[in-house]
PDB file of C-alpha atoms in Angstrom:
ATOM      1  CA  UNK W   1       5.467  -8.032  22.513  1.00 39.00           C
ATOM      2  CA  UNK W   2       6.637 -11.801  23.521  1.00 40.00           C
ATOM      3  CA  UNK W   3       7.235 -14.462  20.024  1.00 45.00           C
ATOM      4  CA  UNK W   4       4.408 -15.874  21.399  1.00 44.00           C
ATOM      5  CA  UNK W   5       1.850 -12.961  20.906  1.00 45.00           C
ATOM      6  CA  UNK W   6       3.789 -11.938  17.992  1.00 75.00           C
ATOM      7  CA  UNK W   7       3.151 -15.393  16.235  1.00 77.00           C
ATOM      8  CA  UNK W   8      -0.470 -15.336  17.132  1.00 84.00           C
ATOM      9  CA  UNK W   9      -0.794 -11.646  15.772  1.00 88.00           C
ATOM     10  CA  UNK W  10       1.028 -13.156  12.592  1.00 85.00           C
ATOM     11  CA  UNK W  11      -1.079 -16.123  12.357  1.00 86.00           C
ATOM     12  CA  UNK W  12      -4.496 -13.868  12.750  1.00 92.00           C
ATOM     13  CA  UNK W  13      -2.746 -11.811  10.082  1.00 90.00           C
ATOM     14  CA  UNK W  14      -3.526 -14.343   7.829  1.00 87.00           C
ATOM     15  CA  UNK W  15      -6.727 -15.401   9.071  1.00 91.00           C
ATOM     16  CA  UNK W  16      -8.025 -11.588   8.438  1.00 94.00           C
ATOM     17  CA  UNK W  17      -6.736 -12.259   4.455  1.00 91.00           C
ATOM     18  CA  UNK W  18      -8.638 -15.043   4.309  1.00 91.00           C
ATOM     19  CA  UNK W  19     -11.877 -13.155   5.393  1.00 94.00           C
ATOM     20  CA  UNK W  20     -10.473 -10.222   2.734  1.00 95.00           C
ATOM     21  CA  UNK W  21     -10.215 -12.181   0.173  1.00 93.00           C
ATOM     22  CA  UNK W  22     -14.050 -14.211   0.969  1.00 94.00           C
ATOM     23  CA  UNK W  23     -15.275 -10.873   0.025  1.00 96.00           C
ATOM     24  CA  UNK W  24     -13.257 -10.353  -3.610  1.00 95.00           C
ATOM     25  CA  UNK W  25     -16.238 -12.504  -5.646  1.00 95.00           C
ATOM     26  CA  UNK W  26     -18.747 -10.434  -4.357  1.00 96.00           C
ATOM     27  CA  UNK W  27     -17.499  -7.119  -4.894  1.00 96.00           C
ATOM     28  CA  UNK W  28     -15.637  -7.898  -8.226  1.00 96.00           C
ATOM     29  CA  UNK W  29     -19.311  -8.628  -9.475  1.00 96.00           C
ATOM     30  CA  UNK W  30     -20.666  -5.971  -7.952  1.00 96.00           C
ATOM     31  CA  UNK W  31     -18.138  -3.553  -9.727  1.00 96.00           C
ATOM     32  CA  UNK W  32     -17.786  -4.916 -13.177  1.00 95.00           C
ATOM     33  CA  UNK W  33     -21.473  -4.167 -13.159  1.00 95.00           C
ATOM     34  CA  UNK W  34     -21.080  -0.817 -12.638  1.00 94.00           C
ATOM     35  CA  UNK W  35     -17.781   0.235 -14.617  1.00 95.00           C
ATOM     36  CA  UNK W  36     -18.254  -2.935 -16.912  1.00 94.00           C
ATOM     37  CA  UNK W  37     -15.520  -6.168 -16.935  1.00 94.00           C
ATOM     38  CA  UNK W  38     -12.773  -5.054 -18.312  1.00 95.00           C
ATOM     39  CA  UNK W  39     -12.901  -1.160 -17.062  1.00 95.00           C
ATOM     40  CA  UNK W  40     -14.253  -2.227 -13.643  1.00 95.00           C
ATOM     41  CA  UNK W  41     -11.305  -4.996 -13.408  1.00 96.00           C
ATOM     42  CA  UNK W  42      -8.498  -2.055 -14.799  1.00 96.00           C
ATOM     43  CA  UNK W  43      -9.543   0.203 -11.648  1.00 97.00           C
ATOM     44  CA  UNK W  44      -9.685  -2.963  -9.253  1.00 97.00           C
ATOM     45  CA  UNK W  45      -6.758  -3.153  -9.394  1.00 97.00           C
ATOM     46  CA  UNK W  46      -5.168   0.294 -10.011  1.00 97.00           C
ATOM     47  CA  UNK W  47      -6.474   0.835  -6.478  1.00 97.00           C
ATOM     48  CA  UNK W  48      -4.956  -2.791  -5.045  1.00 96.00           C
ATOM     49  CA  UNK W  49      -1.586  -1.628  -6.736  1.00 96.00           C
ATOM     50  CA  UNK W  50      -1.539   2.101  -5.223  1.00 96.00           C
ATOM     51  CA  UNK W  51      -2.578   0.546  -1.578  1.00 95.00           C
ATOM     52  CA  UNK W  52      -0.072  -1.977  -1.500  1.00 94.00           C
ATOM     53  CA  UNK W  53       2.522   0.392  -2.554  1.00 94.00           C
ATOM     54  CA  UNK W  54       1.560   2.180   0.204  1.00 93.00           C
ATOM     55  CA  UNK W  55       1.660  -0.713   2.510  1.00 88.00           C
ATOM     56  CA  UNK W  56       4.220  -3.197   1.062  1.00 87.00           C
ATOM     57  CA  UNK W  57       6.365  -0.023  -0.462  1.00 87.00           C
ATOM     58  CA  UNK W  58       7.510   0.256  -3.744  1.00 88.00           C
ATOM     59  CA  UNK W  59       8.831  -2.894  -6.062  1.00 84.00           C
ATOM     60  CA  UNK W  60      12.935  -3.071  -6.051  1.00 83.00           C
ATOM     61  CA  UNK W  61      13.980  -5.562  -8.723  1.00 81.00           C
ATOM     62  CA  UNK W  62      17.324  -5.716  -7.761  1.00 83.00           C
ATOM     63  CA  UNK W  63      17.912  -9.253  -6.243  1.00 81.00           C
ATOM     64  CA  UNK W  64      14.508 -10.792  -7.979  1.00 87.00           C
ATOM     65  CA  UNK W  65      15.405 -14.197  -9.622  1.00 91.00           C
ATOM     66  CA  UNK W  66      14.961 -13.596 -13.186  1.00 91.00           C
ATOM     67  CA  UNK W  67      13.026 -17.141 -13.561  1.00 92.00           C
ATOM     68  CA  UNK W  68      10.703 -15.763 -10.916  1.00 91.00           C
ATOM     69  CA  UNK W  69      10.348 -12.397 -12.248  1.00 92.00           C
ATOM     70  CA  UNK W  70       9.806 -13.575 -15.971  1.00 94.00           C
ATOM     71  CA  UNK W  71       7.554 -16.563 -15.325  1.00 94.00           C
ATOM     72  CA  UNK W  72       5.950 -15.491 -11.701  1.00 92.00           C
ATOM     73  CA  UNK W  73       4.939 -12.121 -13.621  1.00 95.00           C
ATOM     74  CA  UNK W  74       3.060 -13.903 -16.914  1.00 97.00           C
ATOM     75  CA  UNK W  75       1.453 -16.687 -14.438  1.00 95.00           C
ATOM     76  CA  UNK W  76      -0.044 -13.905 -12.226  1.00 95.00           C
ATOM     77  CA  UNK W  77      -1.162 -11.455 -14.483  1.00 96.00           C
ATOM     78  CA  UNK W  78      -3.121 -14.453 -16.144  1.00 97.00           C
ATOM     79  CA  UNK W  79      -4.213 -15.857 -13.562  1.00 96.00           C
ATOM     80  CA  UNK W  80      -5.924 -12.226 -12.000  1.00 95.00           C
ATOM     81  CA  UNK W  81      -7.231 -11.617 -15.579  1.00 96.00           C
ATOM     82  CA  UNK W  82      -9.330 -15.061 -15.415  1.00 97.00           C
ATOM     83  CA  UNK W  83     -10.510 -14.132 -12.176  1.00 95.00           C
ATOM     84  CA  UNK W  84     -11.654 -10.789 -12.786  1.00 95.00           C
ATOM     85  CA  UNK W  85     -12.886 -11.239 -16.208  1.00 96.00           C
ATOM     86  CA  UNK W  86     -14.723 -14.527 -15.905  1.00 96.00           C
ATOM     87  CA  UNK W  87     -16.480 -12.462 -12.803  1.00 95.00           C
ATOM     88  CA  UNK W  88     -17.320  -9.860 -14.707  1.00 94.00           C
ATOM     89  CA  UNK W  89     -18.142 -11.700 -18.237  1.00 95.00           C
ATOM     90  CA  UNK W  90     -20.752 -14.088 -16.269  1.00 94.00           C
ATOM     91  CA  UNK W  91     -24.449 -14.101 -17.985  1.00 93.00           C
ATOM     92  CA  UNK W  92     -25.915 -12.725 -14.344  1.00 93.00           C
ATOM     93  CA  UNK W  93     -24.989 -12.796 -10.671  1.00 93.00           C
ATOM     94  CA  UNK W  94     -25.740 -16.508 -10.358  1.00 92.00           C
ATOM     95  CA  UNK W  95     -23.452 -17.734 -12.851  1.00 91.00           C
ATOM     96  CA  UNK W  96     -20.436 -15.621 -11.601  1.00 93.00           C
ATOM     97  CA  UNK W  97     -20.886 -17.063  -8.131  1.00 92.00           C
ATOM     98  CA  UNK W  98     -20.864 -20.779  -9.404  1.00 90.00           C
ATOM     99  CA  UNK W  99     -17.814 -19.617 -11.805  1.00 92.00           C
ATOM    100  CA  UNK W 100     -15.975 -18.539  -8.549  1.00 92.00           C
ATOM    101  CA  UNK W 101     -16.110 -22.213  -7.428  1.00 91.00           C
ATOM    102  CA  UNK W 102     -14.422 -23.402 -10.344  1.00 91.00           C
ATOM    103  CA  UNK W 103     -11.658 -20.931  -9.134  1.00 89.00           C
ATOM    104  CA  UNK W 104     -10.875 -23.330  -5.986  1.00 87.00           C
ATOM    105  CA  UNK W 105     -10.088 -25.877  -7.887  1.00 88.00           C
ATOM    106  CA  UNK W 106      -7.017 -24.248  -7.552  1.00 87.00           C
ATOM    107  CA  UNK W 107      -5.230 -26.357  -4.791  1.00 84.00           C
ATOM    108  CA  UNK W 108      -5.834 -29.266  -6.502  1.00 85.00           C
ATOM    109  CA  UNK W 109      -4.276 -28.244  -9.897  1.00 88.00           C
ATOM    110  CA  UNK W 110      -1.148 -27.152  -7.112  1.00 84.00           C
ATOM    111  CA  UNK W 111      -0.509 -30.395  -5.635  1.00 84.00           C
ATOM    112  CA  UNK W 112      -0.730 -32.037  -9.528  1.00 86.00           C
ATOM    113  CA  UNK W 113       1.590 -29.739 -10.747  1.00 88.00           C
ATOM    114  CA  UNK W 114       3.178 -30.518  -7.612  1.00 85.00           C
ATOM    115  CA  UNK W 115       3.874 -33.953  -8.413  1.00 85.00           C
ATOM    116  CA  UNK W 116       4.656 -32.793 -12.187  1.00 85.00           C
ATOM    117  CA  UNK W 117       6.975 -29.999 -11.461  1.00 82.00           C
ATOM    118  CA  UNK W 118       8.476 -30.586  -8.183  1.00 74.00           C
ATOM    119  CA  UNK W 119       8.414 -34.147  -7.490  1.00 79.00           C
ATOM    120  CA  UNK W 120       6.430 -34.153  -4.481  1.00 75.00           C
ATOM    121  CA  UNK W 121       5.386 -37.172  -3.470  1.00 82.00           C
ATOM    122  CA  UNK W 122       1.499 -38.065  -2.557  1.00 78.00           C
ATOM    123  CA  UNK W 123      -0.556 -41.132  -1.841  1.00 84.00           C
ATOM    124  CA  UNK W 124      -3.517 -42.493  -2.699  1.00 83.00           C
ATOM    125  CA  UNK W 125      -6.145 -39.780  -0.892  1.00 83.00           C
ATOM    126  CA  UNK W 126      -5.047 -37.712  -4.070  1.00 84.00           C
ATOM    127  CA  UNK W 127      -7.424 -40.066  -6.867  1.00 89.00           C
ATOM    128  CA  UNK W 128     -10.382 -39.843  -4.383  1.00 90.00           C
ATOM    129  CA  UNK W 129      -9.616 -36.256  -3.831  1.00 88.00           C
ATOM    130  CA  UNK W 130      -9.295 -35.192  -7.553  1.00 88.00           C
ATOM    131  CA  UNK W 131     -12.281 -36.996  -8.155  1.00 89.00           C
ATOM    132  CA  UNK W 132     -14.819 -35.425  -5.635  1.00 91.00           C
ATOM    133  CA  UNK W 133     -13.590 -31.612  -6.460  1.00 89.00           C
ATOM    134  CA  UNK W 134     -14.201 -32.470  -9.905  1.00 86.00           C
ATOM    135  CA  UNK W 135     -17.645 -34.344  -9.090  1.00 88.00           C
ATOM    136  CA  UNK W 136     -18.337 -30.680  -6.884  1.00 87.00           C
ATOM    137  CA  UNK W 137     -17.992 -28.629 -10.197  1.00 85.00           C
ATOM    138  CA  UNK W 138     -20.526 -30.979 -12.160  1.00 83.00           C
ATOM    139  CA  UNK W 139     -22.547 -30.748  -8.811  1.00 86.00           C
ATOM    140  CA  UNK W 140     -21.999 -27.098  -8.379  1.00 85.00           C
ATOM    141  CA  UNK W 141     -22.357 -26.017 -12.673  1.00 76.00           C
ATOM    142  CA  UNK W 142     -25.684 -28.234 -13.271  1.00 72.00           C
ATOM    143  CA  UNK W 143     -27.042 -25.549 -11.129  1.00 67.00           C
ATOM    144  CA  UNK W 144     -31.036 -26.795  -9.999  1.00 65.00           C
ATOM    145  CA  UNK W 145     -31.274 -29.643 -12.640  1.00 64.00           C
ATOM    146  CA  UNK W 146     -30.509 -32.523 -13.090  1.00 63.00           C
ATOM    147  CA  UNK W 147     -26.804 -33.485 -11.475  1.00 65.00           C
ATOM    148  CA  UNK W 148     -24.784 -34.711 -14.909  1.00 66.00           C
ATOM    149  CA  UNK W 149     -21.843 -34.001 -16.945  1.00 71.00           C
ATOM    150  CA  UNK W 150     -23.899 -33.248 -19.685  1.00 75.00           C
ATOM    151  CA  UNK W 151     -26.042 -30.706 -18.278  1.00 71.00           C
ATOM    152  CA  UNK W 152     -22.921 -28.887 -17.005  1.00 75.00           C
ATOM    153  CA  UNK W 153     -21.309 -28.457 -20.411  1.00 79.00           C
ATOM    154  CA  UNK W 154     -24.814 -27.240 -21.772  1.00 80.00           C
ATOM    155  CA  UNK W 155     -24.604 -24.470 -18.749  1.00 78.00           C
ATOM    156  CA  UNK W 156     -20.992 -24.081 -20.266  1.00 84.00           C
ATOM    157  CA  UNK W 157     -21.471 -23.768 -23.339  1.00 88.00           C
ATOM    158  CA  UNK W 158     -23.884 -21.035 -22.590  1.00 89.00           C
ATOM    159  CA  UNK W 159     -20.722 -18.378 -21.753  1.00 93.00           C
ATOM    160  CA  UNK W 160     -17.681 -20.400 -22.956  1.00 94.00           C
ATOM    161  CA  UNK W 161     -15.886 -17.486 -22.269  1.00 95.00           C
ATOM    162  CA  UNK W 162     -16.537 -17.188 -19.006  1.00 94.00           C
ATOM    163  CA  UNK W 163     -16.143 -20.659 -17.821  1.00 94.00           C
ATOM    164  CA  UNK W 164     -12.887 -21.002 -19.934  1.00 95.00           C
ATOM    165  CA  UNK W 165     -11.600 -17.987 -17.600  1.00 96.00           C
ATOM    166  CA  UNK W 166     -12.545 -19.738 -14.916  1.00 95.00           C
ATOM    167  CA  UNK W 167     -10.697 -22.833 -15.391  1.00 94.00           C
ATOM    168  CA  UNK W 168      -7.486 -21.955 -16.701  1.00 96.00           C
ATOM    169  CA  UNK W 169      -7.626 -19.314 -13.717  1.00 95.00           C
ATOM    170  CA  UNK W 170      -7.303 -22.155 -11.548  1.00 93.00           C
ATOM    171  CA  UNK W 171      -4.693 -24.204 -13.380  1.00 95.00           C
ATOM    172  CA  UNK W 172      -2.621 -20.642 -13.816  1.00 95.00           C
ATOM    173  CA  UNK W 173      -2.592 -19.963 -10.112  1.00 92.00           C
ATOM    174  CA  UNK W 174      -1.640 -23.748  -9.254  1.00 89.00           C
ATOM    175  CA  UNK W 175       1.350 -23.295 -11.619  1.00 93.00           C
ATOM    176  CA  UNK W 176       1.902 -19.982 -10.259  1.00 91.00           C
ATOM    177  CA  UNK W 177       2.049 -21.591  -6.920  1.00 87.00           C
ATOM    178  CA  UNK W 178       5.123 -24.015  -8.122  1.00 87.00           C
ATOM    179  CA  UNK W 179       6.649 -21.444  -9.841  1.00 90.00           C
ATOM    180  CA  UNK W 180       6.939 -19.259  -6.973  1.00 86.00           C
ATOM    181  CA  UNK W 181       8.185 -22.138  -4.284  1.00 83.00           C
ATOM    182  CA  UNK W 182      10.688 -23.270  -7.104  1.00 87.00           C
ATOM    183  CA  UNK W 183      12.470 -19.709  -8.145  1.00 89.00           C
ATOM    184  CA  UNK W 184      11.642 -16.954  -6.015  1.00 85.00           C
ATOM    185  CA  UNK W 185      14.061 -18.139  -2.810  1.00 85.00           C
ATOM    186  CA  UNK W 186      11.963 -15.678  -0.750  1.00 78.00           C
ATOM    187  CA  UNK W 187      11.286 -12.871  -3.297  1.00 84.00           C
ATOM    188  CA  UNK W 188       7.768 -11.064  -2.927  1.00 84.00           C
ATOM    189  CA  UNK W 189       6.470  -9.708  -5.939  1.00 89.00           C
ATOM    190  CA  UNK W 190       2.901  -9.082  -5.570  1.00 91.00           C
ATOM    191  CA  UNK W 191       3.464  -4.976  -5.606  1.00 93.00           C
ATOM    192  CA  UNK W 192       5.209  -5.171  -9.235  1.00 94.00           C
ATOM    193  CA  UNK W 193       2.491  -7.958 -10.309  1.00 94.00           C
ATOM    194  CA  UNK W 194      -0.234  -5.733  -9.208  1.00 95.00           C
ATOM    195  CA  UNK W 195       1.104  -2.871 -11.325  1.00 96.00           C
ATOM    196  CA  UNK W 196       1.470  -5.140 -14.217  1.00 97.00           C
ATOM    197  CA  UNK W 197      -2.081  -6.229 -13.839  1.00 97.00           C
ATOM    198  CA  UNK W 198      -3.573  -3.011 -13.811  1.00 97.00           C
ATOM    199  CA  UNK W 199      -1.231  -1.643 -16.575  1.00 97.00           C
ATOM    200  CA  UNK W 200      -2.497  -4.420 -18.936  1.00 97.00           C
ATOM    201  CA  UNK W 201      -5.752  -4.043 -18.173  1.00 97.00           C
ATOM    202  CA  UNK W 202      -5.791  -0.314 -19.171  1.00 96.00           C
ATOM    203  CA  UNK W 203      -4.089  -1.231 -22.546  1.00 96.00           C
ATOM    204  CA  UNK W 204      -6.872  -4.051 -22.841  1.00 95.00           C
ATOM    205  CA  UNK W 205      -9.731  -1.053 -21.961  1.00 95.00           C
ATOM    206  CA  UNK W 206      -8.347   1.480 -24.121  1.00 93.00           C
ATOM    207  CA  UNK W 207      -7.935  -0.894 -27.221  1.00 91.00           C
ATOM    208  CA  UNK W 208     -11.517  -2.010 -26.697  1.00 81.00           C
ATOM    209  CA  UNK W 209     -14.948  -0.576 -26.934  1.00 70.00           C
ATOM    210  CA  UNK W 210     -14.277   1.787 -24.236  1.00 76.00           C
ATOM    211  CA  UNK W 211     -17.787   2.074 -21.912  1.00 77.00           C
ATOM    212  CA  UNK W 212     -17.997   5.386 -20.507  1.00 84.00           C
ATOM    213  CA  UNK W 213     -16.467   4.866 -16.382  1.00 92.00           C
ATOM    214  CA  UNK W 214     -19.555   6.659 -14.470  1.00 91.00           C
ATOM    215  CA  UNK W 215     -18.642   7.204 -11.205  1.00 94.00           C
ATOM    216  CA  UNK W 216     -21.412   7.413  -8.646  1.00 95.00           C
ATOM    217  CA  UNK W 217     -20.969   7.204  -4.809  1.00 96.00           C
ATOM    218  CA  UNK W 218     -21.997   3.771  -4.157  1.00 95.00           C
ATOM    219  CA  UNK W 219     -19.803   2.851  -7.328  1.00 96.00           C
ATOM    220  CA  UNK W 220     -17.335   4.339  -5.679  1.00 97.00           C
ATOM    221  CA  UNK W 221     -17.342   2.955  -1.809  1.00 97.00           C
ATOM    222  CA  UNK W 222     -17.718  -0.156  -3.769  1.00 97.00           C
ATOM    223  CA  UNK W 223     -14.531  -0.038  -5.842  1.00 97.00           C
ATOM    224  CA  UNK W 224     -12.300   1.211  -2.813  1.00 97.00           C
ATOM    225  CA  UNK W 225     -13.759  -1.734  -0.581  1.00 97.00           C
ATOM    226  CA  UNK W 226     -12.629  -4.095  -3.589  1.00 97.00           C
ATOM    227  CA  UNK W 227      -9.050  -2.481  -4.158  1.00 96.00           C
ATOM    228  CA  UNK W 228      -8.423  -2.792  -0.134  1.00 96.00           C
ATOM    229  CA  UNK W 229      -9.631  -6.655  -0.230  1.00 96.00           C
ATOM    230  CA  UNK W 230      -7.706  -7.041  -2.970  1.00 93.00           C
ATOM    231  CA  UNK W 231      -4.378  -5.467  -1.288  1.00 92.00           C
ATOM    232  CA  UNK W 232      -5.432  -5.649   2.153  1.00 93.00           C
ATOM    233  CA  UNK W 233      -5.624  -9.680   1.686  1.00 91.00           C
ATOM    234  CA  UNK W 234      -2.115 -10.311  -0.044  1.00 88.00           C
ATOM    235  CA  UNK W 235      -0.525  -7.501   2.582  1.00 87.00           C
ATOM    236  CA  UNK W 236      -2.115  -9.113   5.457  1.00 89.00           C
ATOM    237  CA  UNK W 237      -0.734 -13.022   4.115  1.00 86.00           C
ATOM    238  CA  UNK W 238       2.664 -11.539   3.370  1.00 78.00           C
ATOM    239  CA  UNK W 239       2.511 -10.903   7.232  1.00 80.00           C
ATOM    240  CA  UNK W 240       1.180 -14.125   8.175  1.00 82.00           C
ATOM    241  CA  UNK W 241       3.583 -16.362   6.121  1.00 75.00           C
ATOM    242  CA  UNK W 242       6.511 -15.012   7.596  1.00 69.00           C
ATOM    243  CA  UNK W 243       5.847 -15.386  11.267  1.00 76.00           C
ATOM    244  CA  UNK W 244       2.376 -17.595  11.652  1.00 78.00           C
ATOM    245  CA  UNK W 245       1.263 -20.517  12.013  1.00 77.00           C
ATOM    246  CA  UNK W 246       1.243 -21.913   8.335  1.00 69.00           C
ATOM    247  CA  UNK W 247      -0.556 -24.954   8.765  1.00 68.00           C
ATOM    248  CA  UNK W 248      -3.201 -23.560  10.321  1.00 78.00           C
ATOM    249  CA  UNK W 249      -3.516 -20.653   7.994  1.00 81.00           C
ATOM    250  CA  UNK W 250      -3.209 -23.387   5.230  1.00 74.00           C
ATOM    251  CA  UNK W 251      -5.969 -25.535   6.706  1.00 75.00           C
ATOM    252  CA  UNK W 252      -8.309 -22.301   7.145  1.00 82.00           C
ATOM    253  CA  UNK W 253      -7.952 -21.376   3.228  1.00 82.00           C
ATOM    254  CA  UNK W 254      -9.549 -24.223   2.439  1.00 82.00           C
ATOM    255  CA  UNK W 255     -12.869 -23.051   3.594  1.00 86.00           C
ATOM    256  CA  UNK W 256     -12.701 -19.785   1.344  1.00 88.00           C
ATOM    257  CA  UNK W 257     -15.364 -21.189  -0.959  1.00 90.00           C
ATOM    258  CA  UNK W 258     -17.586 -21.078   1.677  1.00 90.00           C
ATOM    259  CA  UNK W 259     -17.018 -17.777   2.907  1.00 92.00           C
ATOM    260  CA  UNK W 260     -16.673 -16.622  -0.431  1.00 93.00           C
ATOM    261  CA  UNK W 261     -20.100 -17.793  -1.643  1.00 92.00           C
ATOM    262  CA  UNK W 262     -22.069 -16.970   1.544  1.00 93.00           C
ATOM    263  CA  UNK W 263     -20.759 -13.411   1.336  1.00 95.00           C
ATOM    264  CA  UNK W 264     -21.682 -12.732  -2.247  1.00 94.00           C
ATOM    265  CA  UNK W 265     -24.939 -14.345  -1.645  1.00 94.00           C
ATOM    266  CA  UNK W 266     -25.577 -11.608   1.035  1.00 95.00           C
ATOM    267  CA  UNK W 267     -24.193  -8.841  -1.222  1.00 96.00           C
ATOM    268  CA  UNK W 268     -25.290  -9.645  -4.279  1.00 94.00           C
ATOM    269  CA  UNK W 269     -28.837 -11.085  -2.885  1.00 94.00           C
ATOM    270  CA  UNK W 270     -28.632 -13.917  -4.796  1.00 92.00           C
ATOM    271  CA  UNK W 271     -30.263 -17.465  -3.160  1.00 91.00           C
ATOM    272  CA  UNK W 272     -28.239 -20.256  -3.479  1.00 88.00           C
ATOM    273  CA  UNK W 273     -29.688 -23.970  -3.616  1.00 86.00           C
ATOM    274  CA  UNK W 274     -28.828 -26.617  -2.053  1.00 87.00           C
ATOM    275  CA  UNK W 275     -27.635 -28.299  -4.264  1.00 86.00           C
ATOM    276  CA  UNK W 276     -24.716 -25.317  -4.781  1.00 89.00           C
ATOM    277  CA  UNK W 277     -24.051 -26.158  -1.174  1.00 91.00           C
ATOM    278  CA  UNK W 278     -23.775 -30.007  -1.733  1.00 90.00           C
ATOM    279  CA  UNK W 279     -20.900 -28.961  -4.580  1.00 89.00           C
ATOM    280  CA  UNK W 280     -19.243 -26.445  -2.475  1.00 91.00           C
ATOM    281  CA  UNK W 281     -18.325 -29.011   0.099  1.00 92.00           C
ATOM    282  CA  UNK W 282     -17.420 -31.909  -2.677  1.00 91.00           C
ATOM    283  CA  UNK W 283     -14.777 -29.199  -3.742  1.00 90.00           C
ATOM    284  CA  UNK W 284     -13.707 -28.198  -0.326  1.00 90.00           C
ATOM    285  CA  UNK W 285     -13.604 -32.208   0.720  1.00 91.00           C
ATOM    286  CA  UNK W 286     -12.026 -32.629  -2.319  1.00 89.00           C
ATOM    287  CA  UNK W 287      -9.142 -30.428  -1.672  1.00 86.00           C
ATOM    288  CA  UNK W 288      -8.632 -31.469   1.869  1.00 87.00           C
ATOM    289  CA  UNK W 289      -8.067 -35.243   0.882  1.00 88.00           C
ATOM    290  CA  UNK W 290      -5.531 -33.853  -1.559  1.00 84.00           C
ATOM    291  CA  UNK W 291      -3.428 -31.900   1.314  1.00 82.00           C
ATOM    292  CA  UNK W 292      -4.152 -34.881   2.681  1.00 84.00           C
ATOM    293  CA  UNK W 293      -2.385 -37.143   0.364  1.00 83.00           C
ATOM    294  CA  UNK W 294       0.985 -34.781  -0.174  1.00 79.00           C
ATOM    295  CA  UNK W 295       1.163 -34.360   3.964  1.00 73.00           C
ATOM    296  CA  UNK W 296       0.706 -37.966   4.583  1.00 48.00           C
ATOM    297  CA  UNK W 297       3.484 -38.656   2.119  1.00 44.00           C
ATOM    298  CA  UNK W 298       5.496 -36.016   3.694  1.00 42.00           C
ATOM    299  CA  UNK W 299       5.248 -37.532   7.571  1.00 43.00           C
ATOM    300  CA  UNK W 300       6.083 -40.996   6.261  1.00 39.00           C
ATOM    301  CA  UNK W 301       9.023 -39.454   4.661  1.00 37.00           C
ATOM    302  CA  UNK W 302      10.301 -37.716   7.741  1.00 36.00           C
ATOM    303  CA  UNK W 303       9.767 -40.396  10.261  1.00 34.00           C
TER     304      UNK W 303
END
């Protein structure tokens, strides 16, 4: 195989996790519905963990940076609680699609934290940019009403739970994200954070109301497809990162939310208005003039 094939297998690597991870909303909903949030969530990911054992093999501490370890460890088991459990927590299928947008705020919250954390430097596309994803959220939580702040924290305050989840899910992977460039000097671990997830969910079942876990075939199929998206996605990244093409892989994830959304509209049959549309791409556009801001900053700096 020549580098250059090898890079483009790499780089379509991480194109494929994309697409795996578009499906994640979708199917998360569709099993918490069937096992309930928490129960649904706890065999999520037992079956993400066991795959990417199988593919990533198993977790070796030795040589982790303990910063990364400690901190990288609480920040991602967090942050995949708020995901699954906003998901599963939402009122109906509706709301835990428009939840999932709050979710990519995500690279936003990064490039703050960013600035905060890791002195990167950004210009003035960021204030624009911060302002449009956030205007997308209003846009995106008002649902069919009327577009305004206060109509979207009456929809909030309908399932503060839920939409609490779904925000500091997005701030906790953005500091997850500086955490990880700042201490883990090339250190992978998703396998061990995976196991961690799933072993805290279990303890959070079993000290709960415990619903009975009915397993049915279509509950099944379901589950497994979630567990592979779930490990498939971060297996098939892992790949990409190491020998793709990162900026184009970077400039692809920013699309997610659409992918994401049209594909659990088609599996969850749930219409979306357009008005969901018109915040979609005020979060996406919103995100792009923050990369925006931190790579212009970065050329200037290198020329």
């Amino acid at each position: 195989m020549s580098p250059s094939l090898s890079r483009n297998a790499a780089t379509l690597c991480g194109l494929m996790a994309i697409v795996l991870w578009s499906t994640i909303v979708g199917l998360i909903r569709g099993v918490s519905e069937h096992f309930g949030a928490v129960g649904g969530a706890a065999l999520i990911y037992t079956v993400g963990a066991i795959l990417l054992t199988l593919l990533l093999g198993r977790p070796r501490l030795r040589g982790f940076p303990r910063a990364y370890l400690l901190l990288g460890s609480l920040l991602f088991v967090a942050y995949e609680w708020c995901l699954a459990l906003s998901l599963g927590f939402a009122d109906n299928r509706m709301q835990a699609i428009e939840l999932s947008v709050i979710n990519y705020l995500w690279p936003c919250f990064t490039i703050l934290l960013a600035i905060a954390m890791n002195g990167q430097r950004a210009r003035w596309p960021i204030v624009p940019g911060i302002a449009l994803a956030l205007l997308g959220i209003v846009w995106v939580a008002s649902g069919e009403q009327s577009i305004s702040l206060q109509q979207t924290l009456t929809n909030a305050a309908s399932n503060p739970l839920a939409y609490a989840l779904a925000f500091s899910g997005a701030v906790l992977w953005g500091l997850y994200c500086n955490v990880t460039k700042r201490y883990a000097e090339g250190s992978n671990g998703v396998v061990l954070f995976f196991i961690l997830v799933a072993a805290s969910l279990w303890l959070k079942y079993l000290a709960g109301e415990r619903a009975p876990l009915v397993f049915s075939l279509p509950a099944s199929l379901e589950l497994l497809a979630a567990g592979a998206a779930m490990a498939g996605g971060y297996a098939l990244w892992n790949l990409g990162i190491l020998r793709g093409n990162l900026t184009l892989m970077a400039s692809a994830s920013y699309f997610t939310p659409v992918l994401s959304a049209l594909f659990a509209m088609l599996w969850l049959a749930t219409p979306l208005g357009v008005s969901f549309w018109q915040g979609v791409a005020m979060v996406i556009g919103g995100s792009l003039l923050c990369w925006l801001a931190t790579r212009e900053s970065g050329a200037a700096a290198s020329d």
